Structures are given as C-alpha cells and as structure tokens.
Tab-separated table of C-alpha atoms in Angstrom:
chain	number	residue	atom	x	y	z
D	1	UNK	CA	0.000	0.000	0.000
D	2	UNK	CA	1.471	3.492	-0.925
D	3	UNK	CA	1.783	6.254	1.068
D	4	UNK	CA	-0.747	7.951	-0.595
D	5	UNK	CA	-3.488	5.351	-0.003
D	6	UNK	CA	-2.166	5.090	3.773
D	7	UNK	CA	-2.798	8.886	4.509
D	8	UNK	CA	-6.525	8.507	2.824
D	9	UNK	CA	-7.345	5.627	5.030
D	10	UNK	CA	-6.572	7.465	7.812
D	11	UNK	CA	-7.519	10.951	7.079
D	12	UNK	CA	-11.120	9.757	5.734
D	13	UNK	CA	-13.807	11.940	6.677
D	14	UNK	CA	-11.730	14.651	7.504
D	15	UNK	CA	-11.901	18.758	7.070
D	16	UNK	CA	-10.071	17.752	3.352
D	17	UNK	CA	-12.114	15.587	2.576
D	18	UNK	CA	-15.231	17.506	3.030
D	19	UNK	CA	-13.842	20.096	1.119
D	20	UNK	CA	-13.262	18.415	-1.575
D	21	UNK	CA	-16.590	16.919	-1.008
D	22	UNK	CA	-18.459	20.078	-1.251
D	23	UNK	CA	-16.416	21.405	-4.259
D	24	UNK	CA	-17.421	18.857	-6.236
D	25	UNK	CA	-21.022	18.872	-5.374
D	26	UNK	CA	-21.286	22.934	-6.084
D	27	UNK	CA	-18.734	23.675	-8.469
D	28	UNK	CA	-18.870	21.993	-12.451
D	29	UNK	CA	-17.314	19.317	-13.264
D	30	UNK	CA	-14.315	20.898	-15.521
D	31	UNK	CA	-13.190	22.870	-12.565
D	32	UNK	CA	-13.571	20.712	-9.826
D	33	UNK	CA	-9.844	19.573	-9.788
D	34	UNK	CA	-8.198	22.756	-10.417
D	35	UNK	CA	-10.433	24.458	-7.432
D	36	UNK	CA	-9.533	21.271	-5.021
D	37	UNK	CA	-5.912	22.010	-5.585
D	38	UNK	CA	-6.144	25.376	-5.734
D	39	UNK	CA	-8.012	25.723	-2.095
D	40	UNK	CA	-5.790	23.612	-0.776
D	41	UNK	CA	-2.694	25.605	-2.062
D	42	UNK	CA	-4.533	28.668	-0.480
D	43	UNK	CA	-5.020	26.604	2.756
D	44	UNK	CA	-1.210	26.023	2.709
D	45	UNK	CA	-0.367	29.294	1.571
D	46	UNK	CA	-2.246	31.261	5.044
D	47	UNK	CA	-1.341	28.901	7.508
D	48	UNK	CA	2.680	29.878	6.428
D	49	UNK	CA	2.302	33.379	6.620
D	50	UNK	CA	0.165	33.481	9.962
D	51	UNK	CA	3.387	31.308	11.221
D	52	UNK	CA	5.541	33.615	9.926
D	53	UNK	CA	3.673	36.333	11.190
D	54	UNK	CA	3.872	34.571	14.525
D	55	UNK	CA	7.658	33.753	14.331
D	56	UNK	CA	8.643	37.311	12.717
D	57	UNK	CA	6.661	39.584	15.468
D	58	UNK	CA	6.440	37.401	18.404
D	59	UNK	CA	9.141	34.246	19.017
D	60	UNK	CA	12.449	36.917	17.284
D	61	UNK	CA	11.093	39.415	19.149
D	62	UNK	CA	11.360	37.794	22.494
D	63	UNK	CA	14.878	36.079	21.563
D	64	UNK	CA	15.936	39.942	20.330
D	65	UNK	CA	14.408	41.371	23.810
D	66	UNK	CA	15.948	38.592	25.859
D	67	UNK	CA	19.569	37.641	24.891
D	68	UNK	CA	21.147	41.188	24.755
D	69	UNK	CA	20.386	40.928	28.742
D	70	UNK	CA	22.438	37.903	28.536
D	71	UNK	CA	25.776	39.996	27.995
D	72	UNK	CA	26.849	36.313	26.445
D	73	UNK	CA	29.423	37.779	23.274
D	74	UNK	CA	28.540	34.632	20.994
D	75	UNK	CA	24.879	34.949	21.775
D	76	UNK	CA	24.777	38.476	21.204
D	77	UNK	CA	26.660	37.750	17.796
D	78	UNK	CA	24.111	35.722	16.577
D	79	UNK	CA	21.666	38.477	16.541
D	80	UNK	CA	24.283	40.036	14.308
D	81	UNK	CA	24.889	37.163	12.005
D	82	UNK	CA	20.682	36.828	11.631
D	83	UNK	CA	21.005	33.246	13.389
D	84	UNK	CA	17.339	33.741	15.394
D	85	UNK	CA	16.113	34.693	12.027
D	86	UNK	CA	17.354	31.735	10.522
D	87	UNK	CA	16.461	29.364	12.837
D	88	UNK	CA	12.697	30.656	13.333
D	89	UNK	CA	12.334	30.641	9.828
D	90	UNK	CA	12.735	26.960	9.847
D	91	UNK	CA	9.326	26.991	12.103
D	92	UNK	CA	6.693	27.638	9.444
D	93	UNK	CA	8.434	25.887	6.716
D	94	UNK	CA	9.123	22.926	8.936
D	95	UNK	CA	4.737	23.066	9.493
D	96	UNK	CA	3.710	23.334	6.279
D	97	UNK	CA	5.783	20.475	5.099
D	98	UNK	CA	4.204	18.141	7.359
D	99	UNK	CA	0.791	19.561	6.835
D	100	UNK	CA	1.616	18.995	2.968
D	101	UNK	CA	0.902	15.063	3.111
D	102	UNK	CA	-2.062	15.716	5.477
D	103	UNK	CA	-3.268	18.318	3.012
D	104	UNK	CA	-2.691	17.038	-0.135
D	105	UNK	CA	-3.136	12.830	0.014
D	106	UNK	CA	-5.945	12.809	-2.564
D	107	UNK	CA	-3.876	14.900	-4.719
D	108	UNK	CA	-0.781	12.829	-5.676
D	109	UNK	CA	0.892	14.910	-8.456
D	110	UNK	CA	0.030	18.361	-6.605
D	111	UNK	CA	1.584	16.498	-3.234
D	112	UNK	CA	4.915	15.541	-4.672
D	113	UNK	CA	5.130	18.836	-6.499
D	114	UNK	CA	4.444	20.912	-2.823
D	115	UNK	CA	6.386	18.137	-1.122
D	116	UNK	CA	9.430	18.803	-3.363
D	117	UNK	CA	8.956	22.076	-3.399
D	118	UNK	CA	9.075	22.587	0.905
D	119	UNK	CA	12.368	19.799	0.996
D	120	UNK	CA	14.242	22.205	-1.059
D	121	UNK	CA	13.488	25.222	0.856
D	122	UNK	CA	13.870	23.506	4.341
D	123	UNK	CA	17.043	22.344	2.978
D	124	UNK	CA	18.220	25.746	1.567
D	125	UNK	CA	17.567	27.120	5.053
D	126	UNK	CA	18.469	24.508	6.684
D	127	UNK	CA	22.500	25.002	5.185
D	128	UNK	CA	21.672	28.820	5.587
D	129	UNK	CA	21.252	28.179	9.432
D	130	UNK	CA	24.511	26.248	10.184
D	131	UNK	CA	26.565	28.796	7.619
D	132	UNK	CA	25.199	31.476	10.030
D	133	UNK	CA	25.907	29.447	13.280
D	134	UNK	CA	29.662	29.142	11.540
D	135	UNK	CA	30.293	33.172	10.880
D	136	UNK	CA	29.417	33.799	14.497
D	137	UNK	CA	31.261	31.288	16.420
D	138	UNK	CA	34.299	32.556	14.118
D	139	UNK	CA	33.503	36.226	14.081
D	140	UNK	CA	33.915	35.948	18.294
D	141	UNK	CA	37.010	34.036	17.608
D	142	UNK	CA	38.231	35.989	15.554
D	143	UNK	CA	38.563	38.446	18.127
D	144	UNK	CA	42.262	36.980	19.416
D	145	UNK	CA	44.577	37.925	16.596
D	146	UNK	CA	46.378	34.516	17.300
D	147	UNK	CA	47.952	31.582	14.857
D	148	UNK	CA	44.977	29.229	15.983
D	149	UNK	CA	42.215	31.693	14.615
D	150	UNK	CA	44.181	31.278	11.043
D	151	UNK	CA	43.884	27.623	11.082
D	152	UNK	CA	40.143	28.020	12.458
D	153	UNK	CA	39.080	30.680	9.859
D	154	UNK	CA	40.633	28.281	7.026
D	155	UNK	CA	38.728	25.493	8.449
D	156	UNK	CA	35.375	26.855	9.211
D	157	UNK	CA	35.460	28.565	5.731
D	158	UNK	CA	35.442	24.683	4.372
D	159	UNK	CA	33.312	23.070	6.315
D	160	UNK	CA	31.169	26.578	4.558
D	161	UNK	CA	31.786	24.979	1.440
D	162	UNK	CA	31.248	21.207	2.771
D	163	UNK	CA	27.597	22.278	3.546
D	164	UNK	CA	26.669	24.343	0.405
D	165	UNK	CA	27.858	21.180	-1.915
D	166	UNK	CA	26.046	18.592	0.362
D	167	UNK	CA	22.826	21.021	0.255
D	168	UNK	CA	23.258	20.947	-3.526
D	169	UNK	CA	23.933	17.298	-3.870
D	170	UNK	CA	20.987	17.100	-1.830
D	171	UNK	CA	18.834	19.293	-3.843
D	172	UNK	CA	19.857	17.369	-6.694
D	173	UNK	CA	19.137	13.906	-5.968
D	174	UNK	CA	15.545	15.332	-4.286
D	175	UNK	CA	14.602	16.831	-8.118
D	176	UNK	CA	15.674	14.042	-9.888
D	177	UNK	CA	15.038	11.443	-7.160
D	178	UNK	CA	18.279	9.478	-7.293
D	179	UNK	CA	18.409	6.538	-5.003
D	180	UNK	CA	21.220	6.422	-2.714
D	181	UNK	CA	23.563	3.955	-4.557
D	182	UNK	CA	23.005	6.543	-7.582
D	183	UNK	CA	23.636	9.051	-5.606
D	184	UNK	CA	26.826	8.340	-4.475
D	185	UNK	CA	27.619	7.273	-8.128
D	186	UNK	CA	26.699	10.911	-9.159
D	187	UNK	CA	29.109	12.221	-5.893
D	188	UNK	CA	32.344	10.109	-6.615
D	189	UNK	CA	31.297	11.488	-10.863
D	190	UNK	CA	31.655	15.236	-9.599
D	191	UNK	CA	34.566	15.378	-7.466
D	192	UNK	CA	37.101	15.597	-9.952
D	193	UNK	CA	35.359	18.317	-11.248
D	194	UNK	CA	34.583	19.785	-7.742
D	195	UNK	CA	38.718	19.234	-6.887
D	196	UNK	CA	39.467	21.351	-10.257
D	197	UNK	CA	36.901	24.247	-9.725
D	198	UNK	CA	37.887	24.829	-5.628
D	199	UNK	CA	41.488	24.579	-6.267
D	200	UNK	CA	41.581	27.453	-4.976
D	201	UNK	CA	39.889	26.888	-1.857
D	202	UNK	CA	41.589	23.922	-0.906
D	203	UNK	CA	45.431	24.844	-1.448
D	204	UNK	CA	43.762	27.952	0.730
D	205	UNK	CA	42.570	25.202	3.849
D	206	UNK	CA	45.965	23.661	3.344
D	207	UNK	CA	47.979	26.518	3.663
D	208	UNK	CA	45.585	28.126	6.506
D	209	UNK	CA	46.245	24.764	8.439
D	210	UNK	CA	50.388	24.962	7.772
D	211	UNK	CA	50.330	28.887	8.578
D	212	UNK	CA	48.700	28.508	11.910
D	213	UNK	CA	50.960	24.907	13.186
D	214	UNK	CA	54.069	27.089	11.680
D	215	UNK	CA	53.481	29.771	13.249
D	216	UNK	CA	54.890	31.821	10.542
D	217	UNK	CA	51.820	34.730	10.094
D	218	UNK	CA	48.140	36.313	11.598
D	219	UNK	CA	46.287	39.169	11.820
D	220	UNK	CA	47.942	42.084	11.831
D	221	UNK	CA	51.227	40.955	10.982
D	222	UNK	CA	53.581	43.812	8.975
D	223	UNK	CA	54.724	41.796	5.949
D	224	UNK	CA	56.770	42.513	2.681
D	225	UNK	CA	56.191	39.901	-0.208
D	226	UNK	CA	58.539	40.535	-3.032
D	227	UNK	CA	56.709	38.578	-5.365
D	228	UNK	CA	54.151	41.366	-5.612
D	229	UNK	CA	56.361	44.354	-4.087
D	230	UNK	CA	53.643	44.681	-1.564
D	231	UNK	CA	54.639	45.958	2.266
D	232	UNK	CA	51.506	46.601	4.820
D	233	UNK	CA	49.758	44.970	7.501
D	234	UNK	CA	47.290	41.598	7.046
D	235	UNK	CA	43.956	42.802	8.051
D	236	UNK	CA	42.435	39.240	7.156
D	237	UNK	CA	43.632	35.013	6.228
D	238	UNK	CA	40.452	33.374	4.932
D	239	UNK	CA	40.019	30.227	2.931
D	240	UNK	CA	40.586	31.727	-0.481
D	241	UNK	CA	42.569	35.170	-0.026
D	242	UNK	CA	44.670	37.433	1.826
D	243	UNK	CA	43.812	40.572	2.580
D	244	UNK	CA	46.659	43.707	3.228
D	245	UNK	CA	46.500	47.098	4.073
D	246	UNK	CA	48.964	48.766	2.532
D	247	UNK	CA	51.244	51.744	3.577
D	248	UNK	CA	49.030	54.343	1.947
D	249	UNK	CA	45.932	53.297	2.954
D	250	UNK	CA	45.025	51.100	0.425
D	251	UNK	CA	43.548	47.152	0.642
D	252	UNK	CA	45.499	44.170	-1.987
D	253	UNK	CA	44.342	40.843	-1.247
D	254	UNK	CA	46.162	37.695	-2.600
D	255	UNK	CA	45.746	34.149	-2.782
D	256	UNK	CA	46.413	32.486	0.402
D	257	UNK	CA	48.473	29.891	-0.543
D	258	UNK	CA	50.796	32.696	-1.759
D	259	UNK	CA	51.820	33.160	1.793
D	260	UNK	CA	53.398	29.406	1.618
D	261	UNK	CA	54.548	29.193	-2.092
D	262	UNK	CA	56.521	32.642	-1.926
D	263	UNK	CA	59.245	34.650	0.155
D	264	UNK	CA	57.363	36.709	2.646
D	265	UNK	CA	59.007	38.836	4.757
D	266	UNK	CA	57.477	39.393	8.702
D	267	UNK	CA	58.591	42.093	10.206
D	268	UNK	CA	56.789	41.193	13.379
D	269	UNK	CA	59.991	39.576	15.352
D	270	UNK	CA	62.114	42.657	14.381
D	271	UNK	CA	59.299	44.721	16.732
D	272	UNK	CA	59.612	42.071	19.574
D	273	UNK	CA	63.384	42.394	19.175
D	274	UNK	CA	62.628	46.365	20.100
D	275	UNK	CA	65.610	46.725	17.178
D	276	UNK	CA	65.863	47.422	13.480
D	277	UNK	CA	68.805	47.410	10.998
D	278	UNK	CA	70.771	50.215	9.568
D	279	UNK	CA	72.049	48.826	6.230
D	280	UNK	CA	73.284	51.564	3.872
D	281	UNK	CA	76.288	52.720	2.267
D	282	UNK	CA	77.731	56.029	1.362
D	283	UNK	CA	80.020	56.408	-2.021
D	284	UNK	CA	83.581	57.704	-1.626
D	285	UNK	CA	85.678	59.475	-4.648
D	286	UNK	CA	88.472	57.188	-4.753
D	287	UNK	CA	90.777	59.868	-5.873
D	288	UNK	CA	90.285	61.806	-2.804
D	289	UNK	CA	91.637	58.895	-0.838
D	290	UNK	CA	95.360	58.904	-0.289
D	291	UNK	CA	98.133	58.030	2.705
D	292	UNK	CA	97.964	60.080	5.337
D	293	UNK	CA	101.598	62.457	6.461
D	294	UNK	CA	102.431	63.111	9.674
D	295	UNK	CA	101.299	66.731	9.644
D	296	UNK	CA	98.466	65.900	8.144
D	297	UNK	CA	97.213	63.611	10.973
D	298	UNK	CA	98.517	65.912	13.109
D	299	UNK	CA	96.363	68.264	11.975
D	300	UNK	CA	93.209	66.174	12.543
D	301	UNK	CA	94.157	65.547	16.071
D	302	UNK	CA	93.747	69.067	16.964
D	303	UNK	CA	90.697	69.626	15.539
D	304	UNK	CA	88.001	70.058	17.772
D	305	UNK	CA	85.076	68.005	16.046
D	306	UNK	CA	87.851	64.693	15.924
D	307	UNK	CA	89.795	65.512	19.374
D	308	UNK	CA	87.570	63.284	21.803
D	309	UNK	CA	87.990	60.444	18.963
D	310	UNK	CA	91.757	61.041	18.746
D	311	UNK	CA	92.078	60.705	22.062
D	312	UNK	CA	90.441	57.553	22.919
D	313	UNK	CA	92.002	55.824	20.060
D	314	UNK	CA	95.194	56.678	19.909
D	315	UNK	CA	97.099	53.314	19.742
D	316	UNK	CA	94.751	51.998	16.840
D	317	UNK	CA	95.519	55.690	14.771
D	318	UNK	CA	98.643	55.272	14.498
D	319	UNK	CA	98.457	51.841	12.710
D	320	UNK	CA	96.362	53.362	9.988
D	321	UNK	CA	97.675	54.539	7.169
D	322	UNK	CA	94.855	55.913	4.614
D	323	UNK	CA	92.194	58.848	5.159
D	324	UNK	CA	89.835	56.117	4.102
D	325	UNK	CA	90.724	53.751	6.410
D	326	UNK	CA	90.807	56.539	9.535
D	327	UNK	CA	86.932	57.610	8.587
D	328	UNK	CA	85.858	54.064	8.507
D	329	UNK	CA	87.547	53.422	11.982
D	330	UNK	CA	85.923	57.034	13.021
D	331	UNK	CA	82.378	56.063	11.643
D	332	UNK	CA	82.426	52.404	14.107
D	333	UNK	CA	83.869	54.435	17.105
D	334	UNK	CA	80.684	57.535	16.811
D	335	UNK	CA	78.189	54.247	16.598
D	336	UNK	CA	79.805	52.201	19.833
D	337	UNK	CA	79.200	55.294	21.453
D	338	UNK	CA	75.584	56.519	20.181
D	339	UNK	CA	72.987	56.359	22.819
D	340	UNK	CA	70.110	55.162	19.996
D	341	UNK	CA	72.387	52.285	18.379
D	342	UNK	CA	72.235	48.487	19.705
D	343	UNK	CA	75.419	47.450	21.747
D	344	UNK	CA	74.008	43.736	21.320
D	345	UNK	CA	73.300	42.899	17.280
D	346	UNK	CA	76.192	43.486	15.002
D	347	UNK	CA	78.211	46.695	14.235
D	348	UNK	CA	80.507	46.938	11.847
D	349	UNK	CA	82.137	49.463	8.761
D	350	UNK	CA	82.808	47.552	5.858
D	351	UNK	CA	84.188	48.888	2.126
D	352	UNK	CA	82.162	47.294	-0.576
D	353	UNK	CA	82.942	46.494	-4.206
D	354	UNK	CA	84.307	49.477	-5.740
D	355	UNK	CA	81.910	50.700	-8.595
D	356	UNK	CA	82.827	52.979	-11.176
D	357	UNK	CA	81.335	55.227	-9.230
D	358	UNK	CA	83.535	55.095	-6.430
D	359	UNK	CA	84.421	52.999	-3.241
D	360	UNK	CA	81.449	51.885	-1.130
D	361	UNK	CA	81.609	52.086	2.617
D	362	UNK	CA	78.595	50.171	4.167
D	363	UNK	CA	77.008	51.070	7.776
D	364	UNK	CA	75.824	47.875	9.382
D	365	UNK	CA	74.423	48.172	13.030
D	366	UNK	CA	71.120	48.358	14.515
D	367	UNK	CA	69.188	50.796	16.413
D	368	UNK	CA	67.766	50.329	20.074
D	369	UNK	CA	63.799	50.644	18.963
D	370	UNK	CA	61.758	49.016	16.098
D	371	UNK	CA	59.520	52.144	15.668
D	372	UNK	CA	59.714	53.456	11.795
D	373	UNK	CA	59.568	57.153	12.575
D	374	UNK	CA	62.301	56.889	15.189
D	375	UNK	CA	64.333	54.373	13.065
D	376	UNK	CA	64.518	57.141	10.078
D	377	UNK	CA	65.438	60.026	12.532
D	378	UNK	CA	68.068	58.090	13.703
D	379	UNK	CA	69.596	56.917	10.349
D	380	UNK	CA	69.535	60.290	9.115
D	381	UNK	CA	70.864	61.585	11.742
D	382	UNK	CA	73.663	59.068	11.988
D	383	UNK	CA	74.641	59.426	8.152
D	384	UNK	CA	74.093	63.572	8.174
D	385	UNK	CA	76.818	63.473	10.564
D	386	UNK	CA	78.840	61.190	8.433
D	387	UNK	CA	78.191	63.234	4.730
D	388	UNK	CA	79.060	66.254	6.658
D	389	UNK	CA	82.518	65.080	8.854
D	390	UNK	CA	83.706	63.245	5.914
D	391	UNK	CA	85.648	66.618	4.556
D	392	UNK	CA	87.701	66.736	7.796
D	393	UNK	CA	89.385	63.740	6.715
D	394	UNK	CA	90.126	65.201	3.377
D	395	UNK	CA	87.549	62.675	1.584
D	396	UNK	CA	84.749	63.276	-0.890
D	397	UNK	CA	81.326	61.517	-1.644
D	398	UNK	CA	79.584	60.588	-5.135
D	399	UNK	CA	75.777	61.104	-5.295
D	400	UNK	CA	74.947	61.665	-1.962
D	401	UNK	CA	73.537	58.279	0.351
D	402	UNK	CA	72.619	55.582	-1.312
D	403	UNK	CA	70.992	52.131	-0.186
C-alpha cells in the first residue's frame, strides 16, 4: 500500500475531505480539480504566513528582547549574524511540510510537487542556518589575533563549502530522485570536477592549516612579499585570499596559498626584538683617498670636532695609514658610542665592491627601537653626521647616500 493510499485511510472523513466533497457537489465538473488544488494551495499558503507572522513579530522578538540581557558575546553575535532569524524561519516551513501530506493525500501529483517544493526550501535554510551558526562562532574568535584563529578561519570557511555542496547534492538527488547507490555514483562522478573548480579553496585550507601549526603569520602581521612588491599589515587570512593594508591606505588581497609558495618577509619579530637594521652605504671618490703624512694627521688631532675620537684611540691611529681607512675606523667608534644604536646585534664598517662610481663604505648596526619614525630620525641623523665630517678627513662623496 502506498503512502498515498495510507494517509486517505486514515484521514477519511476529515476537514479535506469535506472540502473536496463540497467542491465537487457545487462547483462543475471541468473545474472541480483545479479548485480542489487550488483551495488547498490557499489553505497552505495562510497557515505559512500566519506562522511567519507569529515567528517574525512574536518568538524573534522575544529572543531579540531577551539575549542582549544575557551579555553572552557569541549569543549576542548571533543576533548580528541573523542566526534567530534563521532558525525561526525553519518553524513555518518545517509546518507546512508536514501539513503537505495531510493536506494534499488525494492529490498525488500536486503532493509531490508541494512536497518537493518545501524539501528544497527547508534544505536551503536549513545550510543557511549552520553557515550562520559558523560566521558567528568565528567572528567571536576571531577576536584573538592569534595563529589558531588562522587555522580556524581556514577550516570553518570549508566546512562553509562542505555544507553548500552537500545542500546541492541534496537538492539534486531530491529533483531528480536518485536513489542512494546513484547518488553516491553521481558524488564520486563530480569530485574531480569539484577538486578542479575549488582549487583554490583547498590549497587555501591547506595553507591556513600549515600557517597557523608554523606559526609563521596572523592578523595584523607587517609583511613585505617581493613577489608582488607589496609591504603593509594583514587585516584578514580566509580560505581563499589574503587581505593587506597597505602603507598608503590602500587594501590588496592575494591568494592564500601565496603566503606558503613565496618569500614573505614578517617584520613582526624585528618589533619584539625592540631593534631594526641600519644597512646603507655612502660612495667615496676614490681619488680623494690617499696616505695620510704626519702633519696631516697631526692636523686632525687638533681639531676640535675629531679631538675626543683622537684621544680615545690613539694606539689603533697610528696603525692606519689611509684617510679612508681613519673615517671608517671614526664612523664604528661615533656608533659604539651613540645612545640610539644596539650594543648587542652586530656593528661593523665595511668597504664594498668598488663601482665605477667610487668605493662603497657600508654602515651595518642596529638601532635600540623598532619604531619606523624613530628608526629614520636616527639613520639620518647618523649618516648627516657622516656626509658632513667626511671633509675633515680630506675625503669626498659621489651622489649623496645611497641604499
């Protein structure tokens, strides 16, 4: 016995019944049918919108009056992800879909059509209701700009994706009622497919997962990735891209899985480290470097601006020989002593290459704070003084500073 004849036995003699009853005894014959169906669509029709009359102005309106009192973050955050609405939704549709057999029994074509018709929309809300659940537990968690929220963004944006393709699949199979063996038949089809179109999203999971148990980047991070000359801060890591706030203001995203595949520079430690590097270079005319006489030297030691560094190094002065060589020894002794620069991380003064420009001579050392504003002060400072001192020791620079 179908399930059809099983829901007339039982509903026999009932309020459908006499409707239909009565519309065929008053109404003519060629409309009969249509006006059964019809009624019974109308029947359907205001028994869903007094529900969602009921859900819209009284059951959200007591979960909107009540959980704000609560002063419970996630709860509160599901008012602003629409998860009440979602949910009480659910409530009329979830009604008139059982009502639909009780309703429609004597109708079989107009009771799989409805039928079909109130899966697909339970199960679109349905997804719609667990996708909403998802963006508020991770909206509160994404609160703590830590390496676990990466990993939990990454994965929660999946499981997103998990739910939308099962709703489909289920959708699917509902419309063109596929059994289950044919269903999964239809499943294993697709996934190749499925693999190719969300490549995307799943080197994105993969790379969220290795960011996070690496350690490597989050939220608000200062990076520089070469690969796309791009320096500012990561506002956001989700499944599919990255997105950075650059130094002028302006947002790039990139693919996630960028931030594995590619040299990315975090400049995050250097902050912790409350130090940044001074790595530039200054270009000396190599014609105005020569030996250095005795009266000469002399005549530096007397000179106020050089006296202090005359005096504390006189044993290593008098084993250099070259102007050059004196500056460069002069430029490490005026960064030992500077009150800004790092006694810890490496200091040195080191000639480069010669270019045909000249002789490079490098300034390697670190300051004592990470801050950008006070880093450039400092460097300028420290390489105004060095432009500017240079002509006491008889030498002159090409082109100024360069980096």
């Amino acid at each position: 016995m179908t399930e059809i004849n099983i829901l007339r036995l039982k509903n026999e003699n009932s309020i459908i019944d006499k409707l239909d009853s009565y519309i065929s005894k008053n109404l003519p014959d060629d409309i009969v049918l249509i006006s059964q169906i019809t009624s019974k669509i109308l029947i359907v029709l205001i028994i869903f919108l007094i529900l969602d009359f009921f859900q819209r102005k009284v059951l959200l309106k007591i979960a909107l009056k009540i959980v704000p009192k609560t002063k419970n973050i996630l709860m509160n955050t599901f008012i602003k992800k629409n998860v009440f609405t979602s949910f009480f939704r659910l409530f009329p549709l979830g009604i008139c879909y059982l009502l639909v057999p009780l309703i429609f029994y004597s109708h079989p074509q107009s009771f799989h059509i409805l039928n079909l018709i109130f899966s697909i929309f339970l199960i679109v809300f349905i997804a719609k209701f667990f996708i909403s659940i998802i963006d508020s537990y991770n909206d509160v968690e994404n609160r703590d700009k830590s390496y676990r929220t990466i990993a939990l963004n990454t994965f929660l944006e999946f499981l997103k994706i998990i739910i939308v393709l099962l709703s489909s699949f289920i959708v699917i199979s509902i419309v063109f009622d596929l059994s289950s063996s044919n269903f999964f038949t239809f499943l294993g089809a697709i996934m190749a497919v499925i693999i190719l179109v969300f490549r995307d999203p799943v080197l994105g999971f993969v790379a969220g997962i290795n960011i996070a148990n690496s350690k490597q980047l989050k939220s608000g991070d200062e990076i520089y990735i070469s690969k796309y000359n791009l320096e500012g801060i990561i506002l956001e890591i989700n499944l599919v891209t990255t997105k950075i706030q650059n130094k002028d203001k302006t947002i790039s995203t990139i693919p996630t899985y960028d931030l594995i595949s590619t040299e990315v520079i975090n400049y995050e430690p250097m902050k912790f480290s409350h130090s940044r590097r001074i790595k530039r270079s200054i270009i000396i005319d190599s014609q105005s470097v020569l030996f250095l006489e005795k009266k000469e030297l002399d005549e530096m030691k007397i000179n106020e601006e050089l006296h202090q560094y005359f005096t504390s190094q006189k044993t290593e002065n008098d084993l250099i020989q070259t102007n050059l060589g004196l500056f460069r020894n002069y430029i490490r002794w005026n960064l030992q002593n500077h009150l800004l620069i790092s006694k810890k991380d490496t200091l040195m003064v080191r000639l480069l290459d010669p270019t045909i420009y000249g002789i490079p001579i490098e300034v390697y050392c670190f300051t004592n704070t990470s801050d950008l504003l006070e880093f450039e002060d400092i460097q300028a400072e420290i390489f105004e003084h060095i432009i500017s001192i240079s002509t006491l020791f008889g030498l002159k620079t090409v082109a100024g500073v360069t980096s």
